[in-house]
PDB file of C-alpha atoms in Angstrom:
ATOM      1  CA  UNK A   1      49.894 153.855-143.617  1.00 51.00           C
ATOM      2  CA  UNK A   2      53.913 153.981-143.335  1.00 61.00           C
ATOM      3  CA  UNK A   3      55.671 156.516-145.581  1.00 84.00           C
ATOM      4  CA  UNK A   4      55.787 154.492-149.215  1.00 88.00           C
ATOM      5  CA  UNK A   5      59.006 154.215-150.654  1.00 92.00           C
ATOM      6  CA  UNK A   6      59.557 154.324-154.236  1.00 90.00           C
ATOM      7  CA  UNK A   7      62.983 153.130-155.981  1.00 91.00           C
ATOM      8  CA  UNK A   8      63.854 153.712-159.625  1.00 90.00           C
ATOM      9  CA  UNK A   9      67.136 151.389-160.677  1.00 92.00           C
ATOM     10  CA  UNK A  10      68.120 153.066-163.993  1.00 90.00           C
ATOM     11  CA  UNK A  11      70.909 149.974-164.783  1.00 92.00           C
ATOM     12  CA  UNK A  12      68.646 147.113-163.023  1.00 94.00           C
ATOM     13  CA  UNK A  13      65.915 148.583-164.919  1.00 94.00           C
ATOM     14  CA  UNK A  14      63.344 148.043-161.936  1.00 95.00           C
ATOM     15  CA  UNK A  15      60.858 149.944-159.886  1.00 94.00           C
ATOM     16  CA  UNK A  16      60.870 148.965-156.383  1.00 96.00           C
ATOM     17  CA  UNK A  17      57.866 150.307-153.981  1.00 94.00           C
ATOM     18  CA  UNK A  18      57.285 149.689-150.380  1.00 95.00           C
ATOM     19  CA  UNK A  19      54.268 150.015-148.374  1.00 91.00           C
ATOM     20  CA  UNK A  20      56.140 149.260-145.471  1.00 93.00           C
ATOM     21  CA  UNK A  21      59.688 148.778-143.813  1.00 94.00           C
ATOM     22  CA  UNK A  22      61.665 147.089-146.557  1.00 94.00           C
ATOM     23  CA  UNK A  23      63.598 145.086-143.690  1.00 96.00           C
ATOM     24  CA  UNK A  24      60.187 143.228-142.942  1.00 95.00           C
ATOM     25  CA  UNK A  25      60.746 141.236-145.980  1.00 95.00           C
ATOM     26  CA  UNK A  26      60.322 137.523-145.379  1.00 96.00           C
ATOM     27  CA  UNK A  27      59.743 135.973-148.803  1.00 96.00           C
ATOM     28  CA  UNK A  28      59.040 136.952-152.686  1.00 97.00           C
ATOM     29  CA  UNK A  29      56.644 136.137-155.242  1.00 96.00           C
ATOM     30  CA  UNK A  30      56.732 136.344-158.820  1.00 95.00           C
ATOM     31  CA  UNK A  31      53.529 137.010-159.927  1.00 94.00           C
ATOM     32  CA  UNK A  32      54.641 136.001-163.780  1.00 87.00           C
ATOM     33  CA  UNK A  33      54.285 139.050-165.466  1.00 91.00           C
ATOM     34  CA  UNK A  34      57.534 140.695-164.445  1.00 95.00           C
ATOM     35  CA  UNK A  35      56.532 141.745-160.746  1.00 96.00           C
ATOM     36  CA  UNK A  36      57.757 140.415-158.037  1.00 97.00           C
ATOM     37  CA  UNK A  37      55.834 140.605-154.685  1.00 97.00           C
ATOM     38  CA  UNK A  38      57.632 141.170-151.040  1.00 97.00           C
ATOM     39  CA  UNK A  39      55.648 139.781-148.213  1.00 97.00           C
ATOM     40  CA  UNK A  40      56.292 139.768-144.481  1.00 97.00           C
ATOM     41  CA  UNK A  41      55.998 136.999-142.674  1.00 97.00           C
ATOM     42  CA  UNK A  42      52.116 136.987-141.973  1.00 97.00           C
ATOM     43  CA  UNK A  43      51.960 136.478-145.641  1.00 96.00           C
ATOM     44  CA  UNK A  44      50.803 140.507-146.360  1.00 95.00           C
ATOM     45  CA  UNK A  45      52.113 142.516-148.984  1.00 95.00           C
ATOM     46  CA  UNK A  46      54.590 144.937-147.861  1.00 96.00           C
ATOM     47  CA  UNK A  47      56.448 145.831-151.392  1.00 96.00           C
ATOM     48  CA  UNK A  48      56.678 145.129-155.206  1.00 96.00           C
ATOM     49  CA  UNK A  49      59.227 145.135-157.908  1.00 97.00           C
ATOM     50  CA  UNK A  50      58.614 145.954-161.445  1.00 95.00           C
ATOM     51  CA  UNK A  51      60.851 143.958-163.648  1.00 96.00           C
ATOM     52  CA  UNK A  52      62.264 145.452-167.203  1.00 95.00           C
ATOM     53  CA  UNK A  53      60.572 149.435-166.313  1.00 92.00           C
ATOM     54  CA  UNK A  54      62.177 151.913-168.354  1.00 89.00           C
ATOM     55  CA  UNK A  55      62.252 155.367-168.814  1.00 82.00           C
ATOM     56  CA  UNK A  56      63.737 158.249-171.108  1.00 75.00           C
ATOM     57  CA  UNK A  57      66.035 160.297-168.989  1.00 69.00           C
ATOM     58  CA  UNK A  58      63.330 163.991-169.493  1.00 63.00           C
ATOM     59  CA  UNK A  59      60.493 161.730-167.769  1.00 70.00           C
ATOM     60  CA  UNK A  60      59.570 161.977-164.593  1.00 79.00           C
ATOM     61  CA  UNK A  61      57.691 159.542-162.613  1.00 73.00           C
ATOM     62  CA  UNK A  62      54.495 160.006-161.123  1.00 76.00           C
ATOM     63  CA  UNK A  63      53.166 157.747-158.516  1.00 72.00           C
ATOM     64  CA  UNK A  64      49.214 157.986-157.586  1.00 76.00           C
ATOM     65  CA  UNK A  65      48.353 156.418-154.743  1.00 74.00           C
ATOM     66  CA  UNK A  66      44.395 155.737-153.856  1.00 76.00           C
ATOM     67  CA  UNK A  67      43.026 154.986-150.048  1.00 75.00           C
ATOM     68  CA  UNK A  68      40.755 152.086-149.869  1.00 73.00           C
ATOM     69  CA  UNK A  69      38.650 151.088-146.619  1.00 76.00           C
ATOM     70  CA  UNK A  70      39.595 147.495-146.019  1.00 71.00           C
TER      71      UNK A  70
END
């Protein structure tokens, strides 16, 4: 797996992640409950955006991430 990239816009109020090279992105997807998907052009999903995320400014995020076998 690439390095994930994880993006927190404090005015946008979104949380952008990427699973792979941002610049791969082909088309979106709103899923309908405020994230968006980014997919390459195969159709995979290389990224998501989390619409209306806050946070107070003492937080700090924590991202887990869990390995599958697929």
């Amino acid at each position: 797996m690439a390095q994930v990239k994880v993006y927190y816009d404090k005015v946008g109020n979104t949380l952008t992640i990427w699973f792979d090279d941002p610049q791969k992105e082909y088309i979106s997807e709103e899923t309908g409950e405020e994230v968006i998907l980014m997919k390459d052009k195969t159709g995979r999903v290389i990224g998501f955006e989390k619409l209306n995320f806050t946070m107070s400014d003492t937080e700090q995020l924590q991202v887990a991430f869990e390995a599958m076998a697929v």
